[in-house]
Coordinates of C-alpha atoms in Angstrom, one line a residue:
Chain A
X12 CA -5.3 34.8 23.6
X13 CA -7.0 32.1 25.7
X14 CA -10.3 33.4 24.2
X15 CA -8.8 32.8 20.8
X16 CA -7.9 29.1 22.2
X17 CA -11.2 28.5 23.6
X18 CA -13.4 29.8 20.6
X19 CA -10.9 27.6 18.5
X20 CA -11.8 24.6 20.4
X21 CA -15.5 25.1 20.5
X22 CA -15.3 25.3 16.5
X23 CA -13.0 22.8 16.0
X24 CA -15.5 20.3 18.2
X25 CA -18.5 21.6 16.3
X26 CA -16.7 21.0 12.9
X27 CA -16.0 17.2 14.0
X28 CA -19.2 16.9 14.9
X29 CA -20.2 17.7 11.6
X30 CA -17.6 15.6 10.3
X31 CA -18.7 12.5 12.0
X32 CA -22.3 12.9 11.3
X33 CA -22.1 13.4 7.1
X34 CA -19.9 10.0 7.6
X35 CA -22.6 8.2 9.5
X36 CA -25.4 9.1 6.7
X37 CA -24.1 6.1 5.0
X38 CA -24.6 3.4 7.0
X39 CA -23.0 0.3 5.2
X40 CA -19.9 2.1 3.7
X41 CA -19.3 3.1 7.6
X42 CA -19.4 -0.6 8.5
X43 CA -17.3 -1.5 5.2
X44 CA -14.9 1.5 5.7
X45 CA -14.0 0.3 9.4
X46 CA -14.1 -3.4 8.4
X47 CA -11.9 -3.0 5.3
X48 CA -9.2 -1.8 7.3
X49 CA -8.9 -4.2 10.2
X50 CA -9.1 -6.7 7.2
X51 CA -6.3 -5.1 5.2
X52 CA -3.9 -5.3 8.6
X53 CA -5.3 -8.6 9.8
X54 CA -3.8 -9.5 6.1
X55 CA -1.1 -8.1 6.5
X56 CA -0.6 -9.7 9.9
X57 CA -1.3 -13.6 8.3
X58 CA 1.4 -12.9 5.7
X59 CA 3.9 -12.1 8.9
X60 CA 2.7 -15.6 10.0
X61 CA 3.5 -17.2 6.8
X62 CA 6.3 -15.6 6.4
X63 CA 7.4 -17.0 10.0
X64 CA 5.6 -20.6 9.5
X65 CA 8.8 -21.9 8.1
X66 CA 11.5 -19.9 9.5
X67 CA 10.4 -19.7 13.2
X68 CA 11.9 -16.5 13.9
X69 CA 13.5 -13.3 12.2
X70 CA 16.8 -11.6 13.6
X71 CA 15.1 -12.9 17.1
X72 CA 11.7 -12.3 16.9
X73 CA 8.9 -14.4 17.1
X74 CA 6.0 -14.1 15.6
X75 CA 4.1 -12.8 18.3
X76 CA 6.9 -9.9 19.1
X77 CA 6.5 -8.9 15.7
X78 CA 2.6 -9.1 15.4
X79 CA 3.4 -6.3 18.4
X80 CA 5.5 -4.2 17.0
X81 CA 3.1 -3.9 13.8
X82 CA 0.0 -3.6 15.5
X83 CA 2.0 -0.7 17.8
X84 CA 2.3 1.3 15.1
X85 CA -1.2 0.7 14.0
X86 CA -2.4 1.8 17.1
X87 CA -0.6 5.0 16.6
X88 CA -1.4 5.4 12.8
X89 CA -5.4 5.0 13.6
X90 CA -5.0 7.7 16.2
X91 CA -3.5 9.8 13.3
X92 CA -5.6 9.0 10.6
X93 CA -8.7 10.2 13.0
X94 CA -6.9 13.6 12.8
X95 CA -4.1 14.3 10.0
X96 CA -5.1 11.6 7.0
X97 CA -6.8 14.1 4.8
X98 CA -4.0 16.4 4.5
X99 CA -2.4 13.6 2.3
X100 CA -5.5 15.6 -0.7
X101 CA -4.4 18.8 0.3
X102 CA -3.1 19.0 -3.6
X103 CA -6.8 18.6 -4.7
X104 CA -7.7 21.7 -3.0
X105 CA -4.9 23.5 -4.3
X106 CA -5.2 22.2 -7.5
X107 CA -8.9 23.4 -8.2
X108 CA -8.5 26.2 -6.0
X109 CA -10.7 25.8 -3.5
X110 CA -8.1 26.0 -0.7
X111 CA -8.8 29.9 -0.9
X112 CA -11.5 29.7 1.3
X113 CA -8.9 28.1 4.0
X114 CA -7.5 31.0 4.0
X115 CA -10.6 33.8 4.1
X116 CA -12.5 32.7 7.5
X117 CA -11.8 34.0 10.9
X118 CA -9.7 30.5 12.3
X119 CA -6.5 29.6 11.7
X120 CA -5.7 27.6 8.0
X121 CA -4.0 24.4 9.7
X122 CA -6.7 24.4 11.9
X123 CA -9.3 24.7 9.9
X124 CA -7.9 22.0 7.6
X125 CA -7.6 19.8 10.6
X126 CA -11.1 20.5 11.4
X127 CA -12.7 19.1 8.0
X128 CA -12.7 15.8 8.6
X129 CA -12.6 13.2 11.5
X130 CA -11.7 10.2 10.1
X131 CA -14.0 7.2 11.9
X132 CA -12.6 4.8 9.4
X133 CA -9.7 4.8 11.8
X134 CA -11.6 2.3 14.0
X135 CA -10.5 -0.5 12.1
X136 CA -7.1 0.4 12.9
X137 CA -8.1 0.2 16.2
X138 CA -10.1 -2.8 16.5
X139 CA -7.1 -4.6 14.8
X140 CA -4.2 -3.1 16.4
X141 CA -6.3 -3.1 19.8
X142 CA -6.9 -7.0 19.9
X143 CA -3.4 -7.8 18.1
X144 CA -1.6 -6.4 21.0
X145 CA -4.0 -7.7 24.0
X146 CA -3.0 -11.2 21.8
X147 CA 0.2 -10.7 21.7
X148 CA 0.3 -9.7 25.3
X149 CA -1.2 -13.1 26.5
X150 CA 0.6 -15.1 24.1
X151 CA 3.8 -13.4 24.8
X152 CA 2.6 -13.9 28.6
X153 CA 3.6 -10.0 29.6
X154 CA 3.7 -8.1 32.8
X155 CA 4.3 -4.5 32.5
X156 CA 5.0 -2.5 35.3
X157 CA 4.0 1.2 35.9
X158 CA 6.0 2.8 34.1
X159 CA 6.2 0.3 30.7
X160 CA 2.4 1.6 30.8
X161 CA 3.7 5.0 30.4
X162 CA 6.4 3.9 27.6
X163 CA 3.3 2.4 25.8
X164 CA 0.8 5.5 26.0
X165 CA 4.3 8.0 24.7
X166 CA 4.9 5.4 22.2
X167 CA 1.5 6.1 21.1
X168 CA 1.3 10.0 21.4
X169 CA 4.6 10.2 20.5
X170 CA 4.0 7.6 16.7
X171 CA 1.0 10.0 16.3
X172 CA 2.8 12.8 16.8
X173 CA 5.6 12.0 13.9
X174 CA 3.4 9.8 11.3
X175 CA 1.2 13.4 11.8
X176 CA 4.5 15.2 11.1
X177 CA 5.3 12.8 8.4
X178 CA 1.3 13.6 6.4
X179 CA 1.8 17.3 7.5
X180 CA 5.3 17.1 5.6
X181 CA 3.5 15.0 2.4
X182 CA 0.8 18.0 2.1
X183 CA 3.3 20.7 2.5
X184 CA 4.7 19.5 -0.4
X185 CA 1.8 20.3 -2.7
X186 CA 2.7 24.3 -1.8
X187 CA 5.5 23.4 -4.0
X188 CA 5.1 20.4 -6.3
X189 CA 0.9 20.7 -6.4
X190 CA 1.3 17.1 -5.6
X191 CA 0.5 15.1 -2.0
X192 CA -1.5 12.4 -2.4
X193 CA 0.5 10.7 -5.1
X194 CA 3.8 11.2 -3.0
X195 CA 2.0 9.5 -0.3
X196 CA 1.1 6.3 -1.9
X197 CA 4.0 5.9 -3.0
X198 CA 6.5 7.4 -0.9
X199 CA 5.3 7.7 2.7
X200 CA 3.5 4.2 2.2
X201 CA 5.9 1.9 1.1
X202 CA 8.7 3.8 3.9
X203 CA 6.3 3.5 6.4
X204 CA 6.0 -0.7 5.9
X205 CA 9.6 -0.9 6.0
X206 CA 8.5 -0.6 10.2
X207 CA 6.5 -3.5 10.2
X208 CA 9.7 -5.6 10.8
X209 CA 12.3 -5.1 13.2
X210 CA 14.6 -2.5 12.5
X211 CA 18.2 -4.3 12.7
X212 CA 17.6 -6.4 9.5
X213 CA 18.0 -3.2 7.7
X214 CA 21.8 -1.5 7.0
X215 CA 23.0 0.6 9.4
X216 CA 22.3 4.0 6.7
X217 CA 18.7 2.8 7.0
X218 CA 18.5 2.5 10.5
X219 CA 20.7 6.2 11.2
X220 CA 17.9 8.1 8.9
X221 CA 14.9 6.4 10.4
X222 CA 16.0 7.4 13.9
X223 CA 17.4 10.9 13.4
X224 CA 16.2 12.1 9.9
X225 CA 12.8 10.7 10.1
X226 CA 12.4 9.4 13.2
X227 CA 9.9 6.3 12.5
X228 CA 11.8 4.4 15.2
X229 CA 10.6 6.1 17.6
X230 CA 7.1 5.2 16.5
X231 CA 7.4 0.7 17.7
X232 CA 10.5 -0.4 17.3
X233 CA 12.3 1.4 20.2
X234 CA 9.2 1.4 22.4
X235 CA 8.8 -2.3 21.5
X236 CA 12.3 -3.1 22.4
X237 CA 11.3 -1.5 26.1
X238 CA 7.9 -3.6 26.1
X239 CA 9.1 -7.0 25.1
X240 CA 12.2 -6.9 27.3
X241 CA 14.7 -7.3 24.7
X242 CA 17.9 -5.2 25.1
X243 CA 20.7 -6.9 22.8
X244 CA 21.7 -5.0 19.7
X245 CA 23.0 -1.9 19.2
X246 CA 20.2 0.4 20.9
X247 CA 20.6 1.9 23.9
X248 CA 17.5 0.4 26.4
X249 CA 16.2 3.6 27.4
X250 CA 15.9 5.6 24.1
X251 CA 12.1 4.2 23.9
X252 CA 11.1 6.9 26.6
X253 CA 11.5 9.3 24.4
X254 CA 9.0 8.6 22.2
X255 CA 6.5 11.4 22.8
X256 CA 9.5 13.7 22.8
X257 CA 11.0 13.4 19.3
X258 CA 7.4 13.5 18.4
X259 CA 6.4 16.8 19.8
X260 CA 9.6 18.4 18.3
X261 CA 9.5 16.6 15.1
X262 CA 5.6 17.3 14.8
X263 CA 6.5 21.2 15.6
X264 CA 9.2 21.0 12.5
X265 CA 6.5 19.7 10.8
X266 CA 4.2 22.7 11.4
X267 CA 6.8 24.9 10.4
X268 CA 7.9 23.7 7.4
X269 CA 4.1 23.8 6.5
X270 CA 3.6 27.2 7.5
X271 CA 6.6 28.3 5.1
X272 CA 4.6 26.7 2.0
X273 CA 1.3 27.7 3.2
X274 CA 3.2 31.7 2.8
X275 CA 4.2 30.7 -0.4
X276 CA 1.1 29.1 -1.7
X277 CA -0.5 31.4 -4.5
X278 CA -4.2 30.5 -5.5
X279 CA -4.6 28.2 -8.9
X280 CA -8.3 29.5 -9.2
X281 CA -9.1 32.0 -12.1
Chain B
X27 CA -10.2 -6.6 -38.5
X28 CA -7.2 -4.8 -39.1
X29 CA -8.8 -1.5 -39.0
X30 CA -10.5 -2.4 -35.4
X31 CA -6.5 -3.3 -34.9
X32 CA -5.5 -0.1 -35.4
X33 CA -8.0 2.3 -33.6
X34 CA -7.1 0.4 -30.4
X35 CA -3.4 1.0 -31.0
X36 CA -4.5 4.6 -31.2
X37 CA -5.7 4.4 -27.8
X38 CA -2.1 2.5 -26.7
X39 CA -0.2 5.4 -28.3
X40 CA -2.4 8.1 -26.8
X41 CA -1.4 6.3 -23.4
X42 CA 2.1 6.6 -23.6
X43 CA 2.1 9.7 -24.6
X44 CA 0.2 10.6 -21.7
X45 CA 2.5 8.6 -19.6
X46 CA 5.4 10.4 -21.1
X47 CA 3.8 13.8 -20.3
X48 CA 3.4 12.6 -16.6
X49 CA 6.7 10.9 -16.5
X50 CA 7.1 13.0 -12.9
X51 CA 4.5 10.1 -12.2
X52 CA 5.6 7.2 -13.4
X53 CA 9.3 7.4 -12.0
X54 CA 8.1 8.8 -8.3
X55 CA 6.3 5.1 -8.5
X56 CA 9.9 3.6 -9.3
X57 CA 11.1 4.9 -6.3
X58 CA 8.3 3.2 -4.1
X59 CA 8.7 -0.2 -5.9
X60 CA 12.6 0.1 -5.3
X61 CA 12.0 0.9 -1.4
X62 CA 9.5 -2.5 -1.0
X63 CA 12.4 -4.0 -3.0
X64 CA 14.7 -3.4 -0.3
X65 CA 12.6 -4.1 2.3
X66 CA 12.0 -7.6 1.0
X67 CA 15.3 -8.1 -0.3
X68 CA 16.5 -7.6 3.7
X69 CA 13.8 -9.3 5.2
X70 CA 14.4 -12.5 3.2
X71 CA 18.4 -12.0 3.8
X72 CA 17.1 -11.7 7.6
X73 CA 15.2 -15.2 7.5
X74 CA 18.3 -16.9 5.8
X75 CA 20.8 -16.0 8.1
X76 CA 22.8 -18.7 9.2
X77 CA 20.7 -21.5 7.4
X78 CA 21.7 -22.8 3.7
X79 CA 18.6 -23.5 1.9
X80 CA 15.3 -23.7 3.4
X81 CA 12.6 -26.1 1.7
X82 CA 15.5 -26.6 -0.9
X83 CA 15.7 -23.0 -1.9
X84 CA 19.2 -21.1 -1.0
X85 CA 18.9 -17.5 -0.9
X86 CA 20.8 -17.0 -3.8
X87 CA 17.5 -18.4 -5.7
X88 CA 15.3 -16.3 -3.2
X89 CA 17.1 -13.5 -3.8
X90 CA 16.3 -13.9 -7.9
X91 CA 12.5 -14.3 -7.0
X92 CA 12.1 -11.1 -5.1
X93 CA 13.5 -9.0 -8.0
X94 CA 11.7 -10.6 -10.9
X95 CA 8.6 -10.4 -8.4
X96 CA 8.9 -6.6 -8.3
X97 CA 10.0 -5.9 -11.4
X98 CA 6.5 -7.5 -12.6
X99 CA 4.6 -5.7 -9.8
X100 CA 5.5 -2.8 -11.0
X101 CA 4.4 -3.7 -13.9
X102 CA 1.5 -4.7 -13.2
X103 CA 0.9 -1.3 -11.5
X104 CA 1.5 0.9 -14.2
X105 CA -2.0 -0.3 -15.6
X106 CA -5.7 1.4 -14.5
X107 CA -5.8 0.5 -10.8
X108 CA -9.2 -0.7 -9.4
X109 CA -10.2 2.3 -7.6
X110 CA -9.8 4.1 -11.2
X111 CA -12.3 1.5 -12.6
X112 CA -14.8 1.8 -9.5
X113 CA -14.7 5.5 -9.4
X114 CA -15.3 5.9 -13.0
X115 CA -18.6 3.3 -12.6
X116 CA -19.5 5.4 -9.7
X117 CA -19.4 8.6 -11.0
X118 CA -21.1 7.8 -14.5
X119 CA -18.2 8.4 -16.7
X120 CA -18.3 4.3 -17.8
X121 CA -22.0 5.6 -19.9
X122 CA -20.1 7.8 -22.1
X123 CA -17.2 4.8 -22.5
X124 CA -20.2 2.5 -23.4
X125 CA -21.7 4.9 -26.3
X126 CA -18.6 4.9 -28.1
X127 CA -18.3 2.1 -31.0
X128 CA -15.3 0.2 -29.3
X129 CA -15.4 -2.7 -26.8
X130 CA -14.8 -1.2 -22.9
X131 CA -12.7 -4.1 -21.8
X132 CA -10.5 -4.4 -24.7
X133 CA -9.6 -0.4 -24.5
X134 CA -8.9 -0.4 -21.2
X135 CA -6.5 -3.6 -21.9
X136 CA -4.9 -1.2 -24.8
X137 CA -4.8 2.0 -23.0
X138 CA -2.8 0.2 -20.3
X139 CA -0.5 -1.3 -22.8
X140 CA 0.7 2.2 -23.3
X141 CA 1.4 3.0 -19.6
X142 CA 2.9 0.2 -19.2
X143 CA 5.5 0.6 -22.2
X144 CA 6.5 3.6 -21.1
X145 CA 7.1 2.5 -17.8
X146 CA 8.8 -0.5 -18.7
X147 CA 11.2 0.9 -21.1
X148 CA 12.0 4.3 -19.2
X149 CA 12.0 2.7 -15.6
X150 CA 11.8 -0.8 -14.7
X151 CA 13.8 -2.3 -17.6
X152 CA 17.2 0.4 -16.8
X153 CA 16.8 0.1 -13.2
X154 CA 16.6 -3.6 -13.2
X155 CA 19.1 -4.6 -15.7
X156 CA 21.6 -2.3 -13.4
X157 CA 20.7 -4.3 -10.2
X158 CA 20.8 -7.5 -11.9
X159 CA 24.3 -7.0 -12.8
X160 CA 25.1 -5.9 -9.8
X161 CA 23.3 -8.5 -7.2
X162 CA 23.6 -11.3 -10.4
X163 CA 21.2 -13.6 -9.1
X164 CA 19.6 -16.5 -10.3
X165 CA 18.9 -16.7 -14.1
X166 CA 17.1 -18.5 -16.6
X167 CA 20.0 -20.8 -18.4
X168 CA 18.6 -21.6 -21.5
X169 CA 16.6 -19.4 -24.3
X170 CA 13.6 -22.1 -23.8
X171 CA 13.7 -21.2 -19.9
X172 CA 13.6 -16.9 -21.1
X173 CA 10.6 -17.9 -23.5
X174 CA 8.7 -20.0 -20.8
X175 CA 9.3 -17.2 -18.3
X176 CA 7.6 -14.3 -20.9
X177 CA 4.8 -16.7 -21.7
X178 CA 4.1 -17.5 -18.3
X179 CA 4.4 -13.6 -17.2
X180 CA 1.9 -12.4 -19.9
X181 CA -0.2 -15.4 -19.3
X182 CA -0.4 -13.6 -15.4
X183 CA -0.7 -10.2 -16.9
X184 CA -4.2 -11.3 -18.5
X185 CA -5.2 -13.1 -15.4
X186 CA -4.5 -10.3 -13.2
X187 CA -6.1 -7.9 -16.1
X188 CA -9.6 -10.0 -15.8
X189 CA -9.8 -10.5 -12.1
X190 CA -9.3 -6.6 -11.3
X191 CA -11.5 -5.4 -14.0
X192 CA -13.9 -7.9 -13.0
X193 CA -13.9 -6.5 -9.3
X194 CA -14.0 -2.9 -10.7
X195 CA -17.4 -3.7 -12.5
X196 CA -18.9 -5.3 -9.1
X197 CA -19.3 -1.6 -8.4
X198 CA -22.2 -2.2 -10.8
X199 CA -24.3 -3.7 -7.9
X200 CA -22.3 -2.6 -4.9
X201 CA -22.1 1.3 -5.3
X202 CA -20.1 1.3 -2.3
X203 CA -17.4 -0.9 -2.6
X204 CA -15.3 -1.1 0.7
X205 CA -14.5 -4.8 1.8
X206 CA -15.0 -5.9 -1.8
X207 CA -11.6 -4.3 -2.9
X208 CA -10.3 -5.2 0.5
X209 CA -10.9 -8.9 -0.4
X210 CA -9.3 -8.6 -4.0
X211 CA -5.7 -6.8 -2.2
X212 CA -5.3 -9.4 0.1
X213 CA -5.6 -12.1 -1.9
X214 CA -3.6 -10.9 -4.8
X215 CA -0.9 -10.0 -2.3
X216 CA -0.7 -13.3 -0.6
X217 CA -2.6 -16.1 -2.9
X218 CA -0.3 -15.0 -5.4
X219 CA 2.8 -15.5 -3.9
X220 CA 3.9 -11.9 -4.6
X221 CA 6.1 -12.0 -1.2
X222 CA 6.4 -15.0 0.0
X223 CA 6.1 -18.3 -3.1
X224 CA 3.6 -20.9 -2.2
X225 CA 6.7 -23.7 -1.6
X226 CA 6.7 -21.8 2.3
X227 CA 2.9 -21.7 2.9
X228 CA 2.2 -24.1 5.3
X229 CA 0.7 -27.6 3.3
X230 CA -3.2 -26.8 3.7
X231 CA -2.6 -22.9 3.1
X232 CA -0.5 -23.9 -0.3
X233 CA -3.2 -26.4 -1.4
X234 CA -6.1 -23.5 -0.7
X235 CA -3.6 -20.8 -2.8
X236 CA -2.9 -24.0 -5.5
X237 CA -7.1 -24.2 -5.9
X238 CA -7.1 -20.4 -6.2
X239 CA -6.4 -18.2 -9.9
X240 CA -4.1 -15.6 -7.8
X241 CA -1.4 -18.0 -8.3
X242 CA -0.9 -17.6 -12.1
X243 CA 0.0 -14.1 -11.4
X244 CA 3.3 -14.3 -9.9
X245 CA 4.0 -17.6 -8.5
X246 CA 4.4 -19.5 -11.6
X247 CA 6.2 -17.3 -13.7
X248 CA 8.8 -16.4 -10.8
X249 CA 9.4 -20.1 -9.9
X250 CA 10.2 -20.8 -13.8
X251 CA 12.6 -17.2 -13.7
X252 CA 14.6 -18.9 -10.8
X253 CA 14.3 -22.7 -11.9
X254 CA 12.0 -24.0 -9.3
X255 CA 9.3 -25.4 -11.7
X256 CA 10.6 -27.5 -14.6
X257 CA 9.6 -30.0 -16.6
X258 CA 6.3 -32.1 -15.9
X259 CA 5.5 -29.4 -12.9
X260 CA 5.8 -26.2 -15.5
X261 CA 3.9 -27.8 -18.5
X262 CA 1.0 -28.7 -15.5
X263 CA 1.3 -25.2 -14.0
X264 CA 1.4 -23.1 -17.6
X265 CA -2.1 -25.5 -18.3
X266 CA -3.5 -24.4 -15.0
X267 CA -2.8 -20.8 -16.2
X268 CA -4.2 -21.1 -19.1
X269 CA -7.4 -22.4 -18.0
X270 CA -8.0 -20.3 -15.3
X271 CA -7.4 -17.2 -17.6
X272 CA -10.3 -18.8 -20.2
X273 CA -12.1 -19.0 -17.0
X274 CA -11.3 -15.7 -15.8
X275 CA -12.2 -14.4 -19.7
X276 CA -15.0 -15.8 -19.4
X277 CA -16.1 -14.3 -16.1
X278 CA -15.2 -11.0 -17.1
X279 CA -17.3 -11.0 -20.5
X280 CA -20.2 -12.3 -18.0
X281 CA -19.8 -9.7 -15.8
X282 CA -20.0 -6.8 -18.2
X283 CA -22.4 -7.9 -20.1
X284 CA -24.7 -8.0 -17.2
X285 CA -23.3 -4.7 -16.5
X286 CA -24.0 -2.9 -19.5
X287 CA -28.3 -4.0 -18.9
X288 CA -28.1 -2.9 -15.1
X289 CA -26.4 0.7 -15.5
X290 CA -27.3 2.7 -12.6
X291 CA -26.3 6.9 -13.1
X292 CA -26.2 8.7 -10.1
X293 CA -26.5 12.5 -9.7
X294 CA -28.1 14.4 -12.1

């Protein structure tokens, strides 16, 4: 059994290696790659201060609180698009039948899957969400304690842990519907931007299915409520500890549900 | 004339046929437009609480420019997207498009028309309607107002049409095209005044976005839908977009004519 673990390591660490070096060959889309992205959420970021230029605040946040919250989740996001964003073309492999040979070498299929690709475009979620919240940190003139550190770091495994659910959840869906990608776009994406923004200027419905259906909350906006100090509303101050929790057990749900349509899935090749 | 006339509507009807095929498509797309519906429908409701009107605009009107906004980004999106354009330059499928006795630009522009009937008719056009009668925002009074609106809309349609397919044949020169497209999403998402109109930039920000094309795409026709741009202001601002789309035109046939001399195949 530990064998097993350890030889699974080893190739899943020689895999990535491979991974990283095909996607250094090209020198200038590696630069562009990791640029783009910090540009697209530095945009994204400019329209919040816009947005906020003439209204000051929105439902009690300032700009800077909710340049933290967004860049929160980006931190977790890059950390799972390094590992889970290519299962979002798991319908391409299924599709032209080339997910057979997932299935016919001597490692697990999730695994394996996992192990294609090691997404280094993900640094431009880092350098943006990385400099956003050392910002927002100054500007908001913070001073965690111990343990706020630790609420941070599960906030981080724990967002990776159920935006990684959340792909997992998108491919598994190809089993059945030979369709992931497009759900993603424009499913996963648009639900996912609905957590740039503080979660109490959405209806109560909204904010019940984003913290026990799908539990996106989990990912900033509880965390950040811990973090910034702010405890009115309807939340309960401590639920943001939890973070890495609902994460593992969502992520494990996940992994089930993908399991059930990988036993289901039936080869499209000739 | 007439005959060139009808081979491209060929191409539109092929389209929605296709479109009707993948209908699964199209309507899984409704669904994301109507989620950033609500999410900017509650964020603006969020900014106006406990104020009246901001910059002289009441919710009420805000509320109106957010719908009409997505209704016309969506469609807008039902046409070729630019990574469709780059990837067929970059994979060599455009040399095939360029053998064939028809002009590239002008089918693509036809081809989309099809999509985006389909889509307009089977999705946006029920769907809205339903939550304009039931929010029953701000209108256009008059027929004139309706007619301005249209005008102004497809004026931003054929901006938006040149600018992307313009950026798609930069893959031409750039094979790799990360940051370019980067460049040409942020801009049409905030320039254009797709979220948030121009009249709440801050002053320097809204003269750089008033210098820029972007805002012919949504701006102005969403200002006339809710009555913020009238008279002298609209005549000025329908001008504006017509000149830049002669410019943008113009760009565009620039661009792929020194496209078509500098093909570059890859893979053999």
């Amino acid at each position: 059994m530990l064998q097993n673990w350890l030889r699974g390591m080893k190739m899943y660490f020689y895999m990535i290696g491979v991974s990283i070096r095909t996607q250094l060959q090209y020198r200038y889309a590696f630069v562009m790659n990791i640029l783009g992205w910090a540009m697209t959420y530095a945009g994204t970021a400019i329209t919040m201060w816009v947005l906020l230029y003439s209204f000051g605040a929105i439902e009690g946040w300032s700009f800077w609180e909710l340049l933290f919250l967004f860049a929160l989740s980006v931190l977790s996001w890059g950390v799972c698009v390094v590992f889970f964003f290519h299962f979002r073309m798991l319908d391409q492999f299924i599709v032209q039948g080339t997910f057979d040979r997932f299935l016919v070498r001597p490692i697990h299929p999730f695994f394996h899957f996992m192990a294609m690709k090691f997404d280094v475009g993900a640094f431009g979620q880092f350098l943006f969400s990385i400099i956003a919240v050392a910002m927002a940190y100054n500007q908001l003139d913070l001073h965690w304690n111990v343990w706020q550190w630790f609420v941070f770091l599960g906030a981080v495994i724990g967002g990776t842990l159920i935006q990684g659910g959340l792909l997992i959840v998108i491919s598994a869906m190809a089993f059945w519907t030979t369709r992931s990608e497009r759900l993603y776009w424009v499913i996963m994406w648009p639900a996912k931007s609905l957590m740039n923004y503080p979660l109490s200027i959405y209806p109560r419905v909204v904010q019940v299915l984003v913290t026990f259906v799908l539990p996106f909350a989990f990912v900033n906006y509880l965390p950040a409520l811990l973090l910034l100090g702010k405890t009115r509303g309807i939340y309960s101050p401590y639920w943001g500890f939890f973070s890495s929790l609902v994460g593992a057990v969502f992520f494990w749900l996940c992994f089930q549900l993908w399991m059930l349509g990988l036993n289901r899935y039936k080869s499209a090749g000739s | 004339m007439i005959g060139s006339l009808r081979m491209y509507g060929v191409f539109t009807r092929k389209s929605f046929q296709r479109a009707a095929a993948y209908r699964f498509d199209a309507w899984t797309r409704i669904l994301g437009n109507v989620i950033m519906l609500c999410m900017w429908g509650f964020i603006w409701y969020a900014l106006y609480q406990g104020r009246g009107s901001v910059e002289s605009v009441t919710f009420h009107s805000m509320l109106s420019y957010i719908l009409v906004s997505q209704a016309l980004q969506g469609i807008h999106g039902a046409g070729t997207p630019l990574w469709e354009i780059q990837e067929r330059v970059r994979t060599g499928d455009i040399a095939i498009e360029m053998l064939r006795p028809y002009d590239y630009p002008l089918r693509m522009l036809f081809t989309d028309f099809g999509s985006i009937f389909f889509y307009f008719l089977t999705a946006v056009l029920p769907l809205y309607t339903i939550i304009f009668l039931i929010l029953s925002p701000v209108l256009p009074t008059t027929f004139l107002q309706w007619g301005l609106f249209i005008l102004s809309a497809t004026l931003g349609y054929f901006i938006r049409y040149c600018i992307e397919l313009t950026f798609g044949l930069f893959t031409f020169w750039l094979v790799e095209t990360g940051g370019v497209e980067d460049i040409f999403y942020f801009s049409i998402s905030l320039f254009s005044g797709s979220v948030v109109p121009l009249w709440f930039f801050p002053d320097w920000l809204e003269q750089v976005a008033r210098y820029l094309p972007f805002q012919g795409i949504y701006y102005v026709p969403n200002s006339i839908f809710v009555g913020q741009l009238s008279g002298h202001a609209l005549l000025m601002a329908l001008f504006t977009q017509i000149g830049w789309l002669v410019l943008c035109f113009a760009i565009l046939r620039y661009v792929w004519a020194k496209a078509s001399m500098k093909i570059v195949i890859q893979g053999g």
